[in-house]
CSV table of C-alpha atoms in Angstrom, one decimal:
chain,number,residue,atom,x,y,z
S,84,MET,CA,29.0,155.3,274.3
S,85,SER,CA,28.9,159.0,276.1
S,86,THR,CA,25.2,158.4,277.1
S,87,ASP,CA,26.4,155.4,279.0
S,88,LEU,CA,28.9,157.0,281.2
S,89,LYS,CA,26.0,159.5,281.9
S,90,THR,CA,23.6,157.5,282.8
S,91,TRP,CA,26.6,155.6,285.0
S,92,LEU,CA,27.6,158.7,286.4
S,93,SER,CA,24.0,160.7,287.2
S,94,GLU,CA,23.2,157.3,288.8
S,95,ARG,CA,26.2,157.6,291.5
S,96,LYS,CA,25.7,161.4,291.4
S,97,ILE,CA,29.5,161.7,290.7
S,98,GLU,CA,31.2,165.3,290.5
S,99,GLU,CA,34.6,164.6,289.5
S,100,VAL,CA,36.3,162.5,287.1
S,101,GLU,CA,39.7,161.3,287.0
S,102,CYS,CA,40.9,160.5,283.6
S,103,ILE,CA,44.3,158.1,284.1
S,104,VAL,CA,46.8,156.6,281.7
S,105,PRO,CA,49.7,154.6,283.0
S,106,ASP,CA,52.6,155.8,282.0
S,107,MET,CA,56.3,153.7,281.3
S,108,SER,CA,56.6,153.2,285.1
S,109,GLY,CA,53.2,152.1,285.9
S,110,VAL,CA,52.3,155.7,287.6
S,111,ALA,CA,48.8,157.3,287.1
S,112,ARG,CA,48.9,160.6,285.1
S,113,GLY,CA,45.6,162.5,283.7
S,114,LYS,CA,43.6,164.5,284.5
S,115,VAL,CA,40.4,165.6,286.8
S,116,LEU,CA,37.7,167.3,285.4
S,117,PRO,CA,33.7,168.4,286.9
S,118,THR,CA,31.8,165.2,285.6
S,119,GLN,CA,29.6,168.0,283.0
S,120,LYS,CA,33.4,169.0,281.5
S,121,PHE,CA,34.6,165.2,281.7
S,122,LEU,CA,31.2,164.7,279.3
S,123,ARG,CA,31.7,167.2,277.5
S,124,GLY,CA,35.1,166.0,276.1
S,125,VAL,CA,34.4,162.7,275.7
S,126,GLU,CA,31.6,164.2,272.8
S,127,ASN,CA,34.3,166.4,271.7
S,128,LYS,CA,36.9,164.0,271.7
S,129,SER,CA,38.8,166.9,273.4
S,130,LEU,CA,40.2,165.3,276.3
S,131,ALA,CA,44.2,166.3,275.7
S,132,ILE,CA,47.0,165.7,277.5
S,133,PRO,CA,50.8,165.9,276.4
S,134,GLU,CA,52.4,162.9,274.4
S,135,ALA,CA,55.2,163.7,276.1
S,136,ILE,CA,53.7,162.0,279.8
S,137,PHE,CA,54.8,158.5,278.4
S,138,CYS,CA,58.5,159.1,278.4
S,139,LEU,CA,58.8,160.7,281.9
S,140,THR,CA,61.6,159.0,283.9
S,141,VAL,CA,60.5,157.6,287.1
S,142,THR,CA,62.2,161.1,288.6
S,143,GLY,CA,60.0,163.3,286.6
S,144,GLY,CA,62.4,164.2,284.3
S,145,TYR,CA,62.5,163.7,280.1
S,146,PRO,CA,65.3,161.4,278.5
S,147,GLU,CA,67.5,164.1,276.2
S,148,GLU,CA,66.9,162.6,273.0
S,149,THR,CA,63.3,161.8,271.7
S,150,ASP,CA,63.4,162.3,268.0
S,151,ALA,CA,62.7,158.3,267.6
S,152,PHE,CA,59.4,158.1,269.4
S,153,LEU,CA,58.2,162.1,269.8
S,154,ASP,CA,57.2,164.8,267.6
S,155,PRO,CA,59.4,167.8,268.3
S,156,ALA,CA,56.7,170.0,268.8
S,157,GLU,CA,56.0,168.1,272.2
S,158,LYS,CA,52.2,167.7,270.9
S,159,ASP,CA,49.2,167.0,272.4
S,160,VAL,CA,47.1,163.5,272.0
S,161,VAL,CA,43.7,163.1,272.8
S,162,MET,CA,42.9,160.2,275.7
S,163,VAL,CA,39.7,158.7,275.1
S,164,PRO,CA,37.8,156.9,277.9
S,165,ASP,CA,37.4,152.9,278.2
S,166,ALA,CA,34.0,153.1,279.7
S,167,GLU,CA,34.5,149.5,280.5
S,168,THR,CA,36.8,150.7,283.2
S,169,ILE,CA,35.1,153.6,285.0
S,170,ARG,CA,34.8,153.2,288.7
S,171,VAL,CA,34.0,154.4,291.5
S,172,VAL,CA,37.2,155.8,293.8
S,173,PRO,CA,36.0,154.9,297.0
S,174,TRP,CA,38.3,156.8,299.5
S,175,TYR,CA,37.4,160.3,298.5
S,176,GLU,CA,34.5,161.9,300.6
S,177,GLU,CA,33.1,163.9,297.6
S,178,PRO,CA,31.7,161.3,294.6
S,179,THR,CA,34.3,160.9,292.5
S,180,ALA,CA,35.3,158.2,289.5
S,181,GLN,CA,38.4,157.1,287.8
S,182,ILE,CA,38.1,156.0,284.3
S,183,ILE,CA,41.6,154.3,282.4
S,184,CYS,CA,42.4,155.9,279.0
S,185,ASP,CA,43.5,155.1,275.7
S,186,CYS,CA,45.8,157.9,274.0
S,187,TYR,CA,45.4,158.5,270.4
S,188,HIS,CA,46.9,161.3,267.9
S,189,PHE,CA,44.8,163.5,266.5
S,190,SER,CA,44.2,161.6,263.2
S,191,GLY,CA,43.4,158.8,264.7
S,192,GLU,CA,46.6,156.7,265.0
S,193,GLU,CA,46.8,155.0,268.1
S,194,VAL,CA,50.1,156.5,270.6
S,195,SER,CA,52.4,153.4,270.0
S,196,ILE,CA,54.2,154.5,273.4
S,197,SER,CA,51.3,154.1,275.5
S,198,PRO,CA,51.8,150.9,277.9
S,199,ARG,CA,48.3,150.0,277.5
S,200,ASN,CA,48.3,150.2,273.9
S,201,VAL,CA,51.8,148.1,273.9
S,202,LEU,CA,49.5,145.1,275.5
S,203,LYS,CA,46.5,145.7,273.5
S,204,ARG,CA,49.0,145.0,270.1
S,205,VAL,CA,50.5,141.9,271.8
S,206,LEU,CA,47.2,140.8,272.4
S,207,LYS,CA,46.1,141.2,269.0
S,208,GLN,CA,48.6,138.9,267.3
S,209,PHE,CA,47.6,136.3,269.7
S,210,GLU,CA,43.8,136.8,268.1
S,211,ASN,CA,44.8,136.7,264.6
S,212,LEU,CA,46.0,133.2,265.5
S,213,GLY,CA,42.9,132.0,267.2
S,214,MET,CA,43.9,132.7,270.6
S,215,ARG,CA,43.6,134.4,273.8
S,216,PRO,CA,45.5,134.4,276.8
S,217,ILE,CA,44.5,133.9,280.0
S,218,ILE,CA,46.9,135.6,283.3
S,219,ALA,CA,46.3,135.7,287.5
S,220,PRO,CA,48.7,138.1,288.6
S,221,GLU,CA,50.0,137.9,292.1
S,222,LEU,CA,51.4,140.8,293.7
S,223,GLU,CA,53.7,141.5,296.9
S,224,PHE,CA,54.4,144.7,298.5
S,225,TYR,CA,55.8,145.9,301.8
S,226,LEU,CA,53.5,147.8,304.6
S,227,VAL,CA,56.3,150.0,306.4
S,228,ALA,CA,56.4,153.2,308.7
S,229,LYS,CA,56.4,156.2,307.4
S,230,ASN,CA,59.6,157.5,306.6
S,231,THR,CA,59.7,161.4,305.4
S,232,ASP,CA,63.4,161.6,304.9
S,233,PRO,CA,64.4,159.2,301.9
S,234,ASP,CA,68.3,158.7,303.4
S,235,ASN,CA,67.0,156.8,306.2
S,236,PRO,CA,66.2,152.6,306.3
S,237,LEU,CA,62.5,151.8,305.8
S,238,GLU,CA,61.2,150.1,309.0
S,239,PRO,CA,58.6,147.8,309.4
S,240,PRO,CA,55.1,149.2,310.6
S,241,VAL,CA,53.6,148.4,314.1
S,242,GLY,CA,50.6,146.4,314.0
S,243,ARG,CA,47.4,146.1,316.6
S,244,SER,CA,49.9,144.7,319.2
S,245,GLY,CA,52.0,147.8,319.5
S,246,ARG,CA,54.9,145.8,318.1
S,247,PRO,CA,56.4,145.8,314.9
S,248,GLU,CA,57.3,142.8,313.2
S,249,ARG,CA,61.2,141.7,313.2
S,250,ALA,CA,61.2,138.0,312.5
S,251,SER,CA,60.0,135.8,308.8
S,252,ASN,CA,56.3,134.8,309.2
S,253,ALA,CA,55.7,133.4,306.2
S,254,PHE,CA,51.8,132.5,305.6
S,255,GLY,CA,51.3,133.5,309.8
S,256,ILE,CA,47.5,134.1,310.3
S,257,ASP,CA,48.4,136.1,313.4
S,258,ALA,CA,51.1,138.1,311.5
S,259,ILE,CA,48.3,139.1,308.7
S,260,ASN,CA,45.9,139.8,311.4
S,261,GLU,CA,48.0,142.5,313.0
S,262,PHE,CA,46.9,144.9,309.7
S,263,ASP,CA,43.4,143.3,309.6
S,264,PRO,CA,41.6,146.9,309.9
S,265,LEU,CA,44.0,148.1,306.8
S,266,ILE,CA,43.1,144.6,305.0
S,267,GLU,CA,39.5,145.0,305.6
S,268,ASP,CA,39.6,148.3,304.5
S,269,LEU,CA,41.5,147.6,301.2
S,270,TYR,CA,39.1,144.5,300.5
S,271,ASP,CA,36.2,146.8,300.4
S,272,TYR,CA,37.7,149.4,298.1
S,273,CYS,CA,38.5,146.6,295.7
S,274,GLU,CA,35.1,145.4,296.1
S,275,ALA,CA,34.1,148.9,295.0
S,276,MET,CA,36.1,149.2,292.4
S,277,ASN,CA,35.2,145.8,290.7
S,278,ILE,CA,38.9,144.4,291.5
S,279,ASP,CA,39.2,141.2,291.5
S,280,ALA,CA,41.0,140.1,294.6
S,281,ASP,CA,41.2,136.7,295.8
S,282,THR,CA,43.6,135.4,298.6
S,283,MET,CA,46.0,137.7,300.8
S,284,SER,CA,48.6,135.6,302.3
S,285,HIS,CA,52.0,137.0,304.2
S,286,GLU,CA,54.4,136.7,303.1
S,287,SER,CA,58.6,136.2,304.5
S,288,GLY,CA,59.5,139.6,305.0
S,289,PRO,CA,58.0,141.9,308.1
S,290,ALA,CA,54.7,143.3,307.1
S,291,GLN,CA,55.0,141.6,303.8
S,292,LEU,CA,51.9,141.0,302.4
S,293,GLU,CA,50.8,139.3,298.6
S,294,MET,CA,47.1,139.9,297.2
S,295,ASN,CA,45.9,136.8,294.5
S,296,PHE,CA,43.9,137.9,291.6
S,297,ASN,CA,41.9,135.5,290.0
S,298,HIS,CA,42.8,134.5,286.4
S,299,GLY,CA,41.1,137.0,283.6
S,300,THR,CA,41.8,138.2,280.5
S,301,PRO,CA,45.3,140.4,280.1
S,302,LEU,CA,43.9,143.7,279.6
S,303,GLU,CA,41.2,143.2,282.8
S,304,LEU,CA,44.1,142.1,285.2
S,305,ALA,CA,46.4,144.8,284.0
S,306,ASP,CA,44.1,147.3,284.7
S,307,GLN,CA,43.1,145.6,288.1
S,308,SER,CA,46.7,145.5,288.9
S,309,PHE,CA,47.4,148.8,288.3
S,310,LEU,CA,44.6,150.1,289.8
S,311,PHE,CA,45.3,147.8,292.9
S,312,LYS,CA,49.2,149.5,293.5
S,313,ARG,CA,47.3,152.9,293.7
S,314,THR,CA,44.5,151.1,295.8
S,315,LEU,CA,46.9,150.0,298.3
S,316,ARG,CA,49.1,153.1,298.8
S,317,GLU,CA,46.1,154.8,299.6
S,318,THR,CA,44.3,152.3,301.9
S,319,ALA,CA,47.8,152.2,304.0
S,320,LEU,CA,48.3,156.1,304.2
S,321,LYS,CA,44.6,156.0,305.7
S,322,HIS,CA,46.3,153.9,308.3
S,323,GLY,CA,49.0,156.0,308.8
S,324,VAL,CA,51.7,153.6,307.1
S,325,TYR,CA,53.0,153.6,303.5
S,326,GLY,CA,52.2,150.5,301.2
S,327,THR,CA,55.4,150.1,298.7
S,328,PHE,CA,56.1,147.8,295.5
S,329,MET,CA,59.8,148.3,295.8
S,330,ALA,CA,61.4,145.1,294.8
S,331,LYS,CA,63.9,145.3,297.6
S,332,PRO,CA,62.9,148.0,299.9
S,333,MET,CA,65.0,146.9,303.0
S,334,GLY,CA,68.4,145.4,302.5
S,335,ASN,CA,68.7,142.1,304.2
S,336,LEU,CA,64.9,140.8,303.5
S,337,PRO,CA,63.3,139.2,300.6
S,338,GLY,CA,62.2,141.4,297.6
S,339,SER,CA,58.4,141.8,296.2
S,340,ALA,CA,57.5,140.2,293.0
S,341,MET,CA,54.8,140.1,290.7
S,342,HIS,CA,54.4,136.7,289.6
S,343,ILE,CA,52.4,135.9,286.0
S,344,HIS,CA,50.4,133.1,285.8
S,345,GLN,CA,49.9,132.6,281.8
S,346,SER,CA,47.9,130.0,280.0
S,347,LEU,CA,46.4,130.0,276.0
S,348,ILE,CA,42.8,129.0,275.3
S,349,ASP,CA,41.7,128.3,272.0
S,350,ILE,CA,39.2,131.2,270.6
S,351,ASP,CA,36.8,128.9,269.2
S,352,THR,CA,36.4,126.4,271.9
S,353,GLY,CA,37.8,127.4,275.2
S,354,LYS,CA,40.5,124.7,275.1
S,355,ASN,CA,43.5,124.7,276.9
S,356,LEU,CA,46.1,124.9,274.2
S,357,PHE,CA,48.8,123.8,277.0
S,358,SER,CA,47.4,120.5,276.9
S,359,ASP,CA,47.1,118.1,274.1
S,360,GLU,CA,44.3,115.3,273.4
S,361,ASP,CA,46.2,112.5,275.9
S,362,GLY,CA,46.7,115.6,278.6
S,363,GLU,CA,50.1,115.9,278.5
S,364,ASN,CA,52.2,119.0,277.4
S,365,SER,CA,51.5,120.2,274.6
S,366,LYS,CA,54.0,121.0,271.9
S,367,LEU,CA,52.1,124.7,271.9
S,368,PHE,CA,53.0,124.5,275.5
S,369,LEU,CA,57.0,123.5,275.2
S,370,ASN,CA,57.7,126.1,272.3
S,371,TYR,CA,56.1,129.2,274.5
S,372,ILE,CA,58.2,127.9,277.7
S,373,GLY,CA,61.6,127.8,275.3
S,374,GLY,CA,60.5,131.1,273.8
S,375,LEU,CA,60.0,132.3,277.6
S,376,GLN,CA,63.6,131.4,278.3
S,377,ARG,CA,65.1,132.5,275.1
S,378,TYR,CA,64.0,135.9,275.2
S,379,LEU,CA,62.9,137.1,278.9
S,380,PRO,CA,66.4,137.9,279.8
S,381,ALA,CA,66.0,140.7,276.7
S,382,ALA,CA,63.1,141.8,278.0
S,383,MET,CA,64.6,142.4,281.7
S,384,PRO,CA,63.8,146.1,281.3
S,385,LEU,CA,60.4,145.7,281.2
S,386,LEU,CA,60.3,143.3,284.1
S,387,ALA,CA,63.4,144.3,286.0
S,388,PRO,CA,62.8,148.1,285.6
S,389,ASN,CA,64.6,150.6,288.1
S,390,MET,CA,67.7,150.1,289.6
S,391,ASN,CA,66.2,148.7,292.7
S,392,SER,CA,64.8,146.1,290.5
S,393,TYR,CA,68.2,143.9,290.5
S,394,ARG,CA,68.5,143.5,294.1
S,395,ARG,CA,66.0,141.3,294.2
S,396,LEU,CA,67.4,138.7,292.1
S,397,GLN,CA,69.5,136.8,294.2
S,398,PRO,CA,70.6,133.4,295.6
S,399,TRP,CA,67.9,131.9,298.1
S,400,SER,CA,66.1,134.8,298.3
S,401,ASP,CA,62.7,134.0,296.9
S,402,ALA,CA,64.0,135.2,293.8
S,403,PRO,CA,65.0,133.7,290.7
S,404,ILE,CA,68.5,133.8,288.8
S,405,ASN,CA,68.1,132.1,285.9
S,406,MET,CA,66.0,130.7,283.4
S,407,HIS,CA,65.5,127.0,284.3
S,408,TRP,CA,61.8,125.5,283.9
S,409,ALA,CA,60.1,122.5,286.2
S,410,LEU,CA,57.4,121.1,287.9
S,411,ASP,CA,56.4,123.0,291.2
S,412,ASN,CA,59.7,123.9,291.8
S,413,ARG,CA,59.8,127.9,293.2
S,414,THR,CA,63.7,128.6,292.9
S,415,VAL,CA,63.1,128.6,289.1
S,416,GLY,CA,62.6,131.4,286.7
S,417,LEU,CA,59.5,129.8,285.2
S,418,ARG,CA,57.6,127.1,287.2
S,419,GLN,CA,54.6,124.8,285.9
S,420,PRO,CA,52.2,124.3,288.8
S,421,ASN,CA,50.4,120.9,289.6
S,422,GLY,CA,47.1,120.7,288.4
S,423,PRO,CA,44.7,119.2,285.8
S,424,PRO,CA,45.3,119.5,282.1
S,425,SER,CA,42.9,122.4,281.7
S,426,ALA,CA,43.8,124.2,284.0
S,427,ARG,CA,48.0,123.6,282.5
S,428,ARG,CA,49.9,127.2,282.8
S,429,ILE,CA,53.1,128.7,283.5
S,430,GLU,CA,54.2,130.8,286.3
S,431,ASN,CA,57.0,133.7,285.3
S,432,ARG,CA,58.2,134.4,288.7
S,433,ILE,CA,61.1,136.9,287.1
S,434,PRO,CA,58.6,140.3,287.3
S,435,GLY,CA,59.4,142.7,290.3
S,436,ALA,CA,56.4,144.0,292.3
S,437,ASP,CA,57.5,147.0,290.7
S,438,ALA,CA,57.3,146.6,287.3
S,439,ASN,CA,54.4,148.6,284.8
S,440,PRO,CA,51.6,145.7,284.8
S,441,TYR,CA,50.7,146.2,281.2
S,442,LEU,CA,54.5,146.1,280.6
S,443,ALA,CA,55.4,143.1,282.3
S,444,ILE,CA,52.1,141.2,280.5
S,445,ALA,CA,53.0,142.3,277.4
S,446,ALA,CA,56.7,141.0,277.3
S,447,SER,CA,55.8,137.9,279.2
S,448,LEU,CA,52.8,137.3,276.4
S,449,ALA,CA,55.4,138.4,273.6
S,450,CYS,CA,58.5,136.4,274.7
S,451,GLY,CA,56.1,133.3,274.6
S,452,LEU,CA,54.8,134.1,271.3
S,453,LEU,CA,57.6,134.3,269.8
S,454,GLY,CA,58.7,131.3,270.9
S,455,ILE,CA,55.8,129.7,269.0
S,456,GLN,CA,56.2,131.7,266.3
S,457,GLU,CA,59.7,130.3,266.1
S,458,GLU,CA,58.8,126.6,267.7
S,459,ILE,CA,61.8,127.4,270.1
S,460,ASP,CA,61.9,123.7,272.3
S,461,PRO,CA,62.8,124.5,275.8
S,462,THR,CA,65.8,123.4,277.8
S,463,THR,CA,64.9,119.8,279.9
S,464,PRO,CA,63.0,120.5,283.6
S,465,ILE,CA,65.5,120.4,286.3
S,466,GLU,CA,65.1,118.5,289.2
S,467,GLY,CA,66.7,120.0,292.8
S,468,SER,CA,67.1,124.0,293.3
S,469,GLY,CA,67.8,126.3,290.8
S,470,TYR,CA,69.9,128.0,292.7
S,471,ASP,CA,72.5,125.7,292.2
S,472,ARG,CA,72.8,126.2,288.5
S,473,ALA,CA,74.6,129.5,287.0
S,474,HIS,CA,73.2,132.9,287.8
S,475,SER,CA,72.1,133.9,284.0
S,476,LEU,CA,69.7,136.9,284.4
S,477,PRO,CA,71.0,140.4,283.8
S,478,ARG,CA,72.7,141.7,287.1
S,479,HIS,CA,71.8,145.1,286.6
S,480,ILE,CA,69.9,147.5,284.7
S,481,HIS,CA,72.6,148.8,282.2
S,482,GLU,CA,73.7,145.2,281.3
S,483,ALA,CA,69.4,144.6,280.2
S,484,LEU,CA,69.1,147.6,278.4
S,485,ALA,CA,72.2,146.0,276.0
S,486,LYS,CA,70.5,143.1,275.5
S,487,PHE,CA,67.0,144.5,274.9
S,488,SER,CA,69.2,146.6,272.8
S,489,ARG,CA,70.1,143.6,270.3
S,490,SER,CA,66.8,141.7,270.7
S,491,ARG,CA,65.5,142.9,267.1
S,492,PRO,CA,62.7,139.9,267.0
S,493,LEU,CA,61.1,141.2,270.6
S,494,LYS,CA,61.7,144.8,269.4
S,495,ASP,CA,59.7,144.1,266.5
S,496,LEU,CA,56.9,142.9,268.2
S,497,LEU,CA,56.9,145.2,270.6
S,498,GLY,CA,57.5,148.0,268.4
S,499,ASP,CA,60.2,150.1,267.2
S,500,GLU,CA,59.1,153.6,268.4
S,501,PHE,CA,58.1,152.2,272.0
S,502,SER,CA,61.3,150.3,272.1
S,503,ALA,CA,63.3,153.3,271.4
S,504,ALA,CA,61.2,155.0,274.0
S,505,VAL,CA,62.0,152.5,276.8
S,506,LEU,CA,66.2,152.3,275.7
S,507,ALA,CA,65.4,156.1,276.3
S,508,VAL,CA,63.9,156.4,279.6
S,509,LYS,CA,65.7,153.9,281.5
S,510,GLU,CA,69.3,155.3,279.9
S,511,ALA,CA,68.1,158.9,281.5
S,512,GLU,CA,66.9,157.0,284.6
S,513,TRP,CA,70.5,155.2,284.8
S,514,ASP,CA,72.6,158.8,284.8
S,515,ALA,CA,70.4,160.0,286.9
S,516,TYR,CA,71.1,157.4,289.5
S,517,GLN,CA,74.9,157.7,288.9
S,518,THR,CA,74.8,160.9,290.5
S,519,VAL,CA,73.6,159.7,293.9
S,520,ILE,CA,76.3,158.9,296.1
S,521,SER,CA,75.2,156.5,298.5
S,522,ALA,CA,75.8,155.7,302.3
S,523,TRP,CA,77.5,152.7,302.0
S,524,GLU,CA,80.2,154.7,299.7
S,525,ARG,CA,80.3,157.4,302.6
S,526,GLU,CA,80.9,155.2,304.9
S,527,HIS,CA,83.7,152.2,303.6
S,528,LEU,CA,85.4,154.7,301.0
S,529,LEU,CA,85.4,157.9,302.3
S,530,LEU,CA,88.4,157.6,304.9
S,531,ASN,CA,89.5,154.0,303.7
S,532,VAL,CA,91.0,154.7,300.3
């Protein structure tokens, strides 16, 4: 494999290689090496990195208690590049490549708390049943004016007209063209990196956009989503603005989601298993939905991983508040889009754009798999608005962690060590958040109570 990499790097005159892995928050971690040193590291299996990076909090710290999932010696693990993921990094002047790595212990055992390995384990469970998941993510994001003081609220950026957007402009063509130079560069970068970006549209918020990806295998789409986030941020910086995937960057505006369309096909025949011989919803499809309904609330730390995530999940805000399902209904957590039997799928509308793509996809697939294994029947699909039904999703991260902690089937499927790491990392982030006093508290409590 290193010979293939050597040829690829030589043909493109690559001078440096970024070896990257996604951590728990989906942040790219790793090392940058000169090309020849990278190739020697691949040959010698000596691309080492501390295992502890996989339990970094989003603030850059570590949980206090890590014995359940980390060696107390804080040992290194080996980064093993996945040659299928190598890509040119188009925004550097110096010819540079990036490659996503899997991580293994020096004994050869996989690192159980690596998000990419978690997704691969879930996919193996489907493979053992003769099934292959197919997914298509939709990633929403905001462009915002540069903000160097986190105490100040975010503001929409100035577009070509010289004026910032202030009103909702969903699917506005002229609105999206306000940022045409940035979008052109974004598509060019995606093409250079083999990111299969398809349709872009303007969402409800000012300078809020959505990128749809063509459907494909979960690992490939998770890789693309992971790289797209980085690409969008770099493209935005080139044009003097920020690109953000915060779930709720501005208080009175819609949040940003990562909707995940998903179906299952027969590995041997390629048939969509969500449709029966008569073209109707199959029992497997209904059981899959039943699993999503039962287990997604427990998987919320992977779908809504941050304190800010739960600000998005509010009524009448283009985000779900419960686990109902329906046909072509965007007010519910689980939407069945219209389409022919061969394209039957379910759209999970719960994950936020701030979620780690590997973990959001793994969690969604794992919940559906549990529904198949346990033959869980779904509720009756609803008519009308999901906002007229009770708010049944967790309202904050601490409630979500409690549900996750109690879900033995989900933790078994995702892995005990990984599940313990999730709980430890998110508890540490919660503790850090609790030390911050907000402007709202100072405004309304300082002199009134």
